[in-house]
mmCIF file with all atom_site columns, C-alpha atoms and ligand atoms in Angstrom:
data_model
loop_
_atom_site.group_PDB
_atom_site.id
_atom_site.type_symbol
_atom_site.label_atom_id
_atom_site.label_alt_id
_atom_site.label_comp_id
_atom_site.label_asym_id
_atom_site.label_entity_id
_atom_site.label_seq_id
_atom_site.pdbx_PDB_ins_code
_atom_site.Cartn_x
_atom_site.Cartn_y
_atom_site.Cartn_z
_atom_site.occupancy
_atom_site.B_iso_or_equiv
_atom_site.pdbx_formal_charge
_atom_site.auth_seq_id
_atom_site.auth_comp_id
_atom_site.auth_asym_id
_atom_site.auth_atom_id
_atom_site.pdbx_PDB_model_num
ATOM   1   C CA  . MET A 1 1   ? -101.605 156.935 -140.019 1.00 52.00 ? 1   MET A CA  1
ATOM   2   C CA  . VAL A 1 2   ? -104.691 156.921 -137.845 1.00 52.00 ? 2   VAL A CA  1
ATOM   3   C CA  . SER A 1 3   ? -103.938 155.456 -134.468 1.00 51.00 ? 3   SER A CA  1
ATOM   4   C CA  . LEU A 1 4   ? -106.260 154.327 -131.752 1.00 50.00 ? 4   LEU A CA  1
ATOM   5   C CA  . ILE A 1 5   ? -104.750 156.034 -128.777 1.00 47.00 ? 5   ILE A CA  1
ATOM   6   C CA  . GLU A 1 6   ? -107.070 155.309 -125.928 1.00 46.00 ? 6   GLU A CA  1
ATOM   7   C CA  . LEU A 1 7   ? -109.797 152.855 -125.141 1.00 44.00 ? 7   LEU A CA  1
ATOM   8   C CA  . ASP A 1 8   ? -112.197 152.527 -122.277 1.00 45.00 ? 8   ASP A CA  1
ATOM   9   C CA  . ARG A 1 9   ? -112.556 149.191 -120.547 1.00 45.00 ? 9   ARG A CA  1
ATOM   10  C CA  . ILE A 1 10  ? -115.384 148.224 -122.889 1.00 54.00 ? 10  ILE A CA  1
ATOM   11  C CA  . ALA A 1 11  ? -114.359 150.198 -125.934 1.00 68.00 ? 11  ALA A CA  1
ATOM   12  C CA  . MET A 1 12  ? -116.425 150.982 -128.957 1.00 81.00 ? 12  MET A CA  1
ATOM   13  C CA  . LYS A 1 13  ? -114.624 150.089 -132.152 1.00 87.00 ? 13  LYS A CA  1
ATOM   14  C CA  . PRO A 1 14  ? -114.230 153.122 -134.393 1.00 90.00 ? 14  PRO A CA  1
ATOM   15  C CA  . GLU A 1 15  ? -114.616 152.204 -138.048 1.00 94.00 ? 15  GLU A CA  1
ATOM   16  C CA  . ILE A 1 16  ? -111.581 153.372 -139.972 1.00 96.00 ? 16  ILE A CA  1
ATOM   17  C CA  . ILE A 1 17  ? -111.808 153.631 -143.759 1.00 97.00 ? 17  ILE A CA  1
ATOM   18  C CA  . ASN A 1 18  ? -108.595 153.294 -145.723 1.00 97.00 ? 18  ASN A CA  1
ATOM   19  C CA  . PHE A 1 19  ? -108.580 155.305 -148.969 1.00 97.00 ? 19  PHE A CA  1
ATOM   20  C CA  . ARG A 1 20  ? -106.557 154.164 -151.939 1.00 96.00 ? 20  ARG A CA  1
ATOM   21  C CA  . SER A 1 21  ? -103.927 156.710 -152.819 1.00 97.00 ? 21  SER A CA  1
ATOM   22  C CA  . CYS A 1 22  ? -102.716 157.028 -156.413 1.00 97.00 ? 22  CYS A CA  1
ATOM   23  C CA  . ASN A 1 23  ? -99.037  157.736 -155.949 1.00 97.00 ? 23  ASN A CA  1
ATOM   24  C CA  . ASP A 1 24  ? -96.566  158.597 -158.671 1.00 97.00 ? 24  ASP A CA  1
ATOM   25  C CA  . ASP A 1 25  ? -93.459  160.695 -159.016 1.00 98.00 ? 25  ASP A CA  1
ATOM   26  C CA  . ARG A 1 26  ? -95.596  163.872 -158.991 1.00 98.00 ? 26  ARG A CA  1
ATOM   27  C CA  . GLY A 1 27  ? -97.087  163.121 -155.598 1.00 98.00 ? 27  GLY A CA  1
ATOM   28  C CA  . LYS A 1 28  ? -100.309 161.589 -154.281 1.00 98.00 ? 28  LYS A CA  1
ATOM   29  C CA  . LEU A 1 29  ? -104.015 161.725 -155.091 1.00 98.00 ? 29  LEU A CA  1
ATOM   30  C CA  . VAL A 1 30  ? -106.957 160.288 -153.180 1.00 98.00 ? 30  VAL A CA  1
ATOM   31  C CA  . ALA A 1 31  ? -110.396 160.128 -154.815 1.00 97.00 ? 31  ALA A CA  1
ATOM   32  C CA  . ILE A 1 32  ? -113.446 159.353 -152.684 1.00 97.00 ? 32  ILE A CA  1
ATOM   33  C CA  . GLU A 1 33  ? -116.654 158.335 -154.406 1.00 96.00 ? 33  GLU A CA  1
ATOM   34  C CA  . GLY A 1 34  ? -120.059 157.993 -152.775 1.00 93.00 ? 34  GLY A CA  1
ATOM   35  C CA  . ALA A 1 35  ? -121.351 154.458 -152.223 1.00 92.00 ? 35  ALA A CA  1
ATOM   36  C CA  . SER A 1 36  ? -117.956 152.836 -152.899 1.00 90.00 ? 36  SER A CA  1
ATOM   37  C CA  . GLY A 1 37  ? -115.286 155.013 -151.228 1.00 92.00 ? 37  GLY A CA  1
ATOM   38  C CA  . VAL A 1 38  ? -117.614 155.735 -148.325 1.00 96.00 ? 38  VAL A CA  1
ATOM   39  C CA  . PRO A 1 39  ? -120.718 153.659 -147.481 1.00 96.00 ? 39  PRO A CA  1
ATOM   40  C CA  . PHE A 1 40  ? -123.275 156.278 -148.524 1.00 97.00 ? 40  PHE A CA  1
ATOM   41  C CA  . ASP A 1 41  ? -124.074 158.759 -151.257 1.00 97.00 ? 41  ASP A CA  1
ATOM   42  C CA  . ILE A 1 42  ? -122.382 162.037 -150.440 1.00 98.00 ? 42  ILE A CA  1
ATOM   43  C CA  . LYS A 1 43  ? -124.855 164.923 -150.143 1.00 98.00 ? 43  LYS A CA  1
ATOM   44  C CA  . ARG A 1 44  ? -122.695 167.454 -148.318 1.00 98.00 ? 44  ARG A CA  1
ATOM   45  C CA  . VAL A 1 45  ? -119.028 168.284 -147.854 1.00 98.00 ? 45  VAL A CA  1
ATOM   46  C CA  . TYR A 1 46  ? -117.616 170.702 -145.324 1.00 98.00 ? 46  TYR A CA  1
ATOM   47  C CA  . TYR A 1 47  ? -114.231 171.323 -143.801 1.00 98.00 ? 47  TYR A CA  1
ATOM   48  C CA  . ILE A 1 48  ? -112.937 172.784 -140.567 1.00 98.00 ? 48  ILE A CA  1
ATOM   49  C CA  . TYR A 1 49  ? -109.694 174.711 -140.827 1.00 98.00 ? 49  TYR A CA  1
ATOM   50  C CA  . GLN A 1 50  ? -107.628 177.485 -139.212 1.00 98.00 ? 50  GLN A CA  1
ATOM   51  C CA  . THR A 1 51  ? -108.833 176.207 -135.869 1.00 98.00 ? 51  THR A CA  1
ATOM   52  C CA  . LYS A 1 52  ? -107.430 178.342 -133.093 1.00 98.00 ? 52  LYS A CA  1
ATOM   53  C CA  . GLU A 1 53  ? -105.096 176.830 -130.515 1.00 97.00 ? 53  GLU A CA  1
ATOM   54  C CA  . GLY A 1 54  ? -106.862 175.034 -127.678 1.00 97.00 ? 54  GLY A CA  1
ATOM   55  C CA  . VAL A 1 55  ? -110.261 175.066 -129.397 1.00 98.00 ? 55  VAL A CA  1
ATOM   56  C CA  . GLU A 1 56  ? -112.570 172.084 -128.912 1.00 98.00 ? 56  GLU A CA  1
ATOM   57  C CA  . ARG A 1 57  ? -115.396 171.488 -131.377 1.00 98.00 ? 57  ARG A CA  1
ATOM   58  C CA  . GLY A 1 58  ? -118.255 169.118 -131.923 1.00 98.00 ? 58  GLY A CA  1
ATOM   59  C CA  . PHE A 1 59  ? -119.980 168.273 -128.636 1.00 98.00 ? 59  PHE A CA  1
ATOM   60  C CA  . HIS A 1 60  ? -123.009 166.849 -130.353 1.00 98.00 ? 60  HIS A CA  1
ATOM   61  C CA  . ALA A 1 61  ? -124.504 163.701 -131.842 1.00 98.00 ? 61  ALA A CA  1
ATOM   62  C CA  . HIS A 1 62  ? -126.827 163.221 -134.792 1.00 98.00 ? 62  HIS A CA  1
ATOM   63  C CA  . ARG A 1 63  ? -130.099 161.324 -134.848 1.00 97.00 ? 63  ARG A CA  1
ATOM   64  C CA  . ALA A 1 64  ? -129.855 160.237 -138.490 1.00 97.00 ? 64  ALA A CA  1
ATOM   65  C CA  . LEU A 1 65  ? -126.721 161.676 -140.108 1.00 98.00 ? 65  LEU A CA  1
ATOM   66  C CA  . THR A 1 66  ? -123.782 159.487 -141.130 1.00 98.00 ? 66  THR A CA  1
ATOM   67  C CA  . GLN A 1 67  ? -120.415 161.140 -141.773 1.00 98.00 ? 67  GLN A CA  1
ATOM   68  C CA  . VAL A 1 68  ? -116.823 160.338 -142.620 1.00 98.00 ? 68  VAL A CA  1
ATOM   69  C CA  . ALA A 1 69  ? -114.103 162.680 -141.294 1.00 98.00 ? 69  ALA A CA  1
ATOM   70  C CA  . VAL A 1 70  ? -110.616 162.881 -142.805 1.00 98.00 ? 70  VAL A CA  1
ATOM   71  C CA  . ALA A 1 71  ? -107.704 165.082 -141.750 1.00 98.00 ? 71  ALA A CA  1
ATOM   72  C CA  . VAL A 1 72  ? -106.574 165.976 -145.271 1.00 98.00 ? 72  VAL A CA  1
ATOM   73  C CA  . ALA A 1 73  ? -103.859 168.152 -143.712 1.00 98.00 ? 73  ALA A CA  1
ATOM   74  C CA  . GLY A 1 74  ? -102.453 168.294 -140.195 1.00 98.00 ? 74  GLY A CA  1
ATOM   75  C CA  . SER A 1 75  ? -104.048 166.393 -137.352 1.00 98.00 ? 75  SER A CA  1
ATOM   76  C CA  . CYS A 1 76  ? -106.657 166.413 -134.627 1.00 98.00 ? 76  CYS A CA  1
ATOM   77  C CA  . ARG A 1 77  ? -108.024 164.013 -132.056 1.00 98.00 ? 77  ARG A CA  1
ATOM   78  C CA  . MET A 1 78  ? -111.581 162.699 -132.390 1.00 98.00 ? 78  MET A CA  1
ATOM   79  C CA  . HIS A 1 79  ? -113.314 161.474 -129.255 1.00 97.00 ? 79  HIS A CA  1
ATOM   80  C CA  . LEU A 1 80  ? -116.320 159.214 -129.885 1.00 97.00 ? 80  LEU A CA  1
ATOM   81  C CA  . ASP A 1 81  ? -118.958 158.006 -127.434 1.00 97.00 ? 81  ASP A CA  1
ATOM   82  C CA  . ASN A 1 82  ? -121.857 155.704 -128.342 1.00 95.00 ? 82  ASN A CA  1
ATOM   83  C CA  . GLY A 1 83  ? -123.536 156.130 -124.968 1.00 94.00 ? 83  GLY A CA  1
ATOM   84  C CA  . PHE A 1 84  ? -122.049 152.924 -123.598 1.00 92.00 ? 84  PHE A CA  1
ATOM   85  C CA  . SER A 1 85  ? -118.362 153.159 -124.401 1.00 94.00 ? 85  SER A CA  1
ATOM   86  C CA  . ARG A 1 86  ? -115.823 155.559 -125.791 1.00 95.00 ? 86  ARG A CA  1
ATOM   87  C CA  . ALA A 1 87  ? -112.782 155.699 -128.029 1.00 95.00 ? 87  ALA A CA  1
ATOM   88  C CA  . SER A 1 88  ? -110.364 158.370 -129.173 1.00 95.00 ? 88  SER A CA  1
ATOM   89  C CA  . VAL A 1 89  ? -108.720 158.357 -132.561 1.00 96.00 ? 89  VAL A CA  1
ATOM   90  C CA  . ASP A 1 90  ? -105.892 160.496 -133.871 1.00 97.00 ? 90  ASP A CA  1
ATOM   91  C CA  . LEU A 1 91  ? -106.716 161.652 -137.376 1.00 98.00 ? 91  LEU A CA  1
ATOM   92  C CA  . ASN A 1 92  ? -103.457 162.522 -139.040 1.00 98.00 ? 92  ASN A CA  1
ATOM   93  C CA  . SER A 1 93  ? -103.495 161.158 -142.574 1.00 98.00 ? 93  SER A CA  1
ATOM   94  C CA  . PRO A 1 94  ? -105.327 162.003 -145.830 1.00 98.00 ? 94  PRO A CA  1
ATOM   95  C CA  . GLU A 1 95  ? -105.405 158.254 -146.487 1.00 98.00 ? 95  GLU A CA  1
ATOM   96  C CA  . TYR A 1 96  ? -107.695 157.326 -143.580 1.00 97.00 ? 96  TYR A CA  1
ATOM   97  C CA  . GLY A 1 97  ? -111.143 158.434 -142.539 1.00 97.00 ? 97  GLY A CA  1
ATOM   98  C CA  . ILE A 1 98  ? -113.352 157.662 -139.578 1.00 97.00 ? 98  ILE A CA  1
ATOM   99  C CA  . LEU A 1 99  ? -116.962 156.614 -140.077 1.00 97.00 ? 99  LEU A CA  1
ATOM   100 C CA  . ILE A 1 100 ? -119.332 158.287 -137.622 1.00 98.00 ? 100 ILE A CA  1
ATOM   101 C CA  . LYS A 1 101 ? -122.772 156.739 -137.579 1.00 96.00 ? 101 LYS A CA  1
ATOM   102 C CA  . PRO A 1 102 ? -125.950 158.188 -136.071 1.00 97.00 ? 102 PRO A CA  1
ATOM   103 C CA  . GLY A 1 103 ? -126.162 158.141 -132.284 1.00 96.00 ? 103 GLY A CA  1
ATOM   104 C CA  . VAL A 1 104 ? -122.471 158.843 -131.652 1.00 97.00 ? 104 VAL A CA  1
ATOM   105 C CA  . TRP A 1 105 ? -121.396 161.806 -129.548 1.00 98.00 ? 105 TRP A CA  1
ATOM   106 C CA  . ARG A 1 106 ? -118.248 163.403 -130.945 1.00 98.00 ? 106 ARG A CA  1
ATOM   107 C CA  . GLU A 1 107 ? -115.718 165.908 -129.668 1.00 98.00 ? 107 GLU A CA  1
ATOM   108 C CA  . MET A 1 108 ? -112.710 167.160 -131.607 1.00 98.00 ? 108 MET A CA  1
ATOM   109 C CA  . ARG A 1 109 ? -109.673 168.695 -129.971 1.00 98.00 ? 109 ARG A CA  1
ATOM   110 C CA  . GLU A 1 110 ? -105.909 169.133 -130.284 1.00 98.00 ? 110 GLU A CA  1
ATOM   111 C CA  . PHE A 1 111 ? -106.147 170.575 -133.784 1.00 98.00 ? 111 PHE A CA  1
ATOM   112 C CA  . SER A 1 112 ? -102.758 171.304 -135.296 1.00 98.00 ? 112 SER A CA  1
ATOM   113 C CA  . GLY A 1 113 ? -102.521 174.812 -136.733 1.00 98.00 ? 113 GLY A CA  1
ATOM   114 C CA  . ASP A 1 114 ? -102.467 173.405 -140.266 1.00 98.00 ? 114 ASP A CA  1
ATOM   115 C CA  . CYS A 1 115 ? -105.340 170.935 -139.756 1.00 98.00 ? 115 CYS A CA  1
ATOM   116 C CA  . VAL A 1 116 ? -107.964 170.739 -142.478 1.00 98.00 ? 116 VAL A CA  1
ATOM   117 C CA  . LEU A 1 117 ? -110.650 168.341 -141.309 1.00 98.00 ? 117 LEU A CA  1
ATOM   118 C CA  . LEU A 1 118 ? -112.774 167.298 -144.276 1.00 98.00 ? 118 LEU A CA  1
ATOM   119 C CA  . VAL A 1 119 ? -116.210 165.855 -143.519 1.00 98.00 ? 119 VAL A CA  1
ATOM   120 C CA  . LEU A 1 120 ? -118.395 163.950 -145.986 1.00 98.00 ? 120 LEU A CA  1
ATOM   121 C CA  . ALA A 1 121 ? -122.049 163.641 -145.028 1.00 98.00 ? 121 ALA A CA  1
ATOM   122 C CA  . ASP A 1 122 ? -125.048 161.690 -146.299 1.00 98.00 ? 122 ASP A CA  1
ATOM   123 C CA  . GLN A 1 123 ? -127.582 164.479 -145.616 1.00 98.00 ? 123 GLN A CA  1
ATOM   124 C CA  . HIS A 1 124 ? -127.885 168.199 -146.081 1.00 98.00 ? 124 HIS A CA  1
ATOM   125 C CA  . TYR A 1 125 ? -127.432 170.408 -143.031 1.00 98.00 ? 125 TYR A CA  1
ATOM   126 C CA  . ASP A 1 126 ? -130.379 170.085 -140.671 1.00 98.00 ? 126 ASP A CA  1
ATOM   127 C CA  . GLU A 1 127 ? -130.173 171.637 -137.220 1.00 98.00 ? 127 GLU A CA  1
ATOM   128 C CA  . SER A 1 128 ? -133.100 169.506 -136.000 1.00 98.00 ? 128 SER A CA  1
ATOM   129 C CA  . ASP A 1 129 ? -130.949 166.372 -136.481 1.00 98.00 ? 129 ASP A CA  1
ATOM   130 C CA  . TYR A 1 130 ? -128.476 167.586 -133.829 1.00 98.00 ? 130 TYR A CA  1
ATOM   131 C CA  . ILE A 1 131 ? -128.464 166.548 -130.175 1.00 98.00 ? 131 ILE A CA  1
ATOM   132 C CA  . ARG A 1 132 ? -126.329 169.171 -128.480 1.00 98.00 ? 132 ARG A CA  1
ATOM   133 C CA  . GLU A 1 133 ? -126.839 168.338 -124.801 1.00 98.00 ? 133 GLU A CA  1
ATOM   134 C CA  . TYR A 1 134 ? -125.089 165.257 -123.418 1.00 98.00 ? 134 TYR A CA  1
ATOM   135 C CA  . PRO A 1 135 ? -127.906 164.234 -121.000 1.00 97.00 ? 135 PRO A CA  1
ATOM   136 C CA  . GLU A 1 136 ? -130.369 164.438 -123.904 1.00 98.00 ? 136 GLU A CA  1
ATOM   137 C CA  . PHE A 1 137 ? -127.996 162.269 -125.957 1.00 97.00 ? 137 PHE A CA  1
ATOM   138 C CA  . LYS A 1 138 ? -127.882 159.605 -123.216 1.00 96.00 ? 138 LYS A CA  1
ATOM   139 C CA  . GLN A 1 139 ? -131.669 159.659 -122.998 1.00 96.00 ? 139 GLN A CA  1
ATOM   140 C CA  . TRP A 1 140 ? -131.971 159.368 -126.797 1.00 96.00 ? 140 TRP A CA  1
ATOM   141 C CA  . ILE A 1 141 ? -129.625 156.363 -126.777 1.00 95.00 ? 141 ILE A CA  1
ATOM   142 C CA  . LEU A 1 142 ? -131.684 154.619 -124.109 1.00 94.00 ? 142 LEU A CA  1
ATOM   143 C CA  . GLU A 1 143 ? -134.887 155.224 -126.040 1.00 94.00 ? 143 GLU A CA  1
ATOM   144 C CA  . ASN A 1 144 ? -133.559 154.367 -129.490 1.00 92.00 ? 144 ASN A CA  1
ATOM   145 C CA  . LYS A 1 145 ? -130.817 151.784 -129.121 1.00 67.00 ? 145 LYS A CA  1
ATOM   146 C CA  . VAL A 1 146 ? -131.832 149.464 -126.310 1.00 51.00 ? 146 VAL A CA  1
HETATM 147 P P1  . LIG B 2 .   ? -121.040 173.732 -135.515 1.00 62.18 ? 201 LIG B P1  1
HETATM 148 O O1  . LIG B 2 .   ? -122.109 172.701 -135.538 1.00 62.18 ? 201 LIG B O1  1
HETATM 149 O O2  . LIG B 2 .   ? -120.958 174.617 -134.320 1.00 62.18 ? 201 LIG B O2  1
HETATM 150 O O3  . LIG B 2 .   ? -119.626 173.067 -135.763 1.00 62.18 ? 201 LIG B O3  1
HETATM 151 P P2  . LIG B 2 .   ? -118.843 171.974 -134.845 1.00 62.18 ? 201 LIG B P2  1
HETATM 152 O O4  . LIG B 2 .   ? -119.612 170.724 -134.941 1.00 62.18 ? 201 LIG B O4  1
HETATM 153 O O5  . LIG B 2 .   ? -117.523 171.838 -135.458 1.00 62.18 ? 201 LIG B O5  1
HETATM 154 O O6  . LIG B 2 .   ? -118.757 172.509 -133.458 1.00 62.18 ? 201 LIG B O6  1
HETATM 155 O O7  . LIG B 2 .   ? -121.211 174.626 -136.820 1.00 62.18 ? 201 LIG B O7  1
HETATM 156 C C1  . LIG B 2 .   ? -120.632 175.916 -136.918 1.00 62.18 ? 201 LIG B C1  1
HETATM 157 C C2  . LIG B 2 .   ? -121.536 176.801 -137.767 1.00 62.18 ? 201 LIG B C2  1
HETATM 158 O O8  . LIG B 2 .   ? -121.557 176.328 -139.111 1.00 62.18 ? 201 LIG B O8  1
HETATM 159 C C3  . LIG B 2 .   ? -122.969 176.836 -137.291 1.00 62.18 ? 201 LIG B C3  1
HETATM 160 O O9  . LIG B 2 .   ? -123.408 178.181 -137.389 1.00 62.18 ? 201 LIG B O9  1
HETATM 161 C C4  . LIG B 2 .   ? -123.722 175.995 -138.288 1.00 62.18 ? 201 LIG B C4  1
HETATM 162 C C5  . LIG B 2 .   ? -122.893 176.134 -139.543 1.00 62.18 ? 201 LIG B C5  1
HETATM 163 N N1  . LIG B 2 .   ? -122.940 174.946 -140.418 1.00 62.18 ? 201 LIG B N1  1
HETATM 164 C C6  . LIG B 2 .   ? -123.584 175.030 -141.637 1.00 62.18 ? 201 LIG B C6  1
HETATM 165 O O10 . LIG B 2 .   ? -124.158 176.063 -142.018 1.00 62.18 ? 201 LIG B O10 1
HETATM 166 N N2  . LIG B 2 .   ? -123.590 173.940 -142.441 1.00 62.18 ? 201 LIG B N2  1
HETATM 167 C C7  . LIG B 2 .   ? -122.973 172.786 -142.085 1.00 62.18 ? 201 LIG B C7  1
HETATM 168 O O11 . LIG B 2 .   ? -122.992 171.810 -142.871 1.00 62.18 ? 201 LIG B O11 1
HETATM 169 C C8  . LIG B 2 .   ? -122.315 172.711 -140.804 1.00 62.18 ? 201 LIG B C8  1
HETATM 170 C C9  . LIG B 2 .   ? -121.635 171.438 -140.357 1.00 62.18 ? 201 LIG B C9  1
HETATM 171 C C10 . LIG B 2 .   ? -122.322 173.818 -140.007 1.00 62.18 ? 201 LIG B C10 1
#
């Protein structure tokens, strides 16, 4: 299951979503519906897979996008930073997702070779929504959140 492995002194609280799994003697099935399974209508789905050893991804925040990330296979570590505090979460179960709201810097690392990281998003892809430089992110937080 998802475990909170590290917290700063004043930690942000990552929002973990627990998905209901339909289990029977054939195996397991998780269905995620927009608005009920995740707190938004799903407009985009993408997945990150066959990540090479040692690769780190992410290193950005979004101005408006909300996402939920689920390791539907394998595992990775998600590092989150809201500009004031940080948390790291191990994603290692298809039954849990992490909600990533706007204004949160994220970094993903320690992908297992078999990791498939599924991401559900409330907006279509829009490069102008990205903040890809950390100093710019900190500035954006100061201007938009305080
Ligand atoms: P990138 O933002 O670098 O991924 P990560 O956040 O994991 O570091 O995206 C990799 C490439 O994929 C980049 O060329 C943009 C493209 N892309 C899309 O076309 N649509 C999408 O929905 C996403 C997330 C990325």
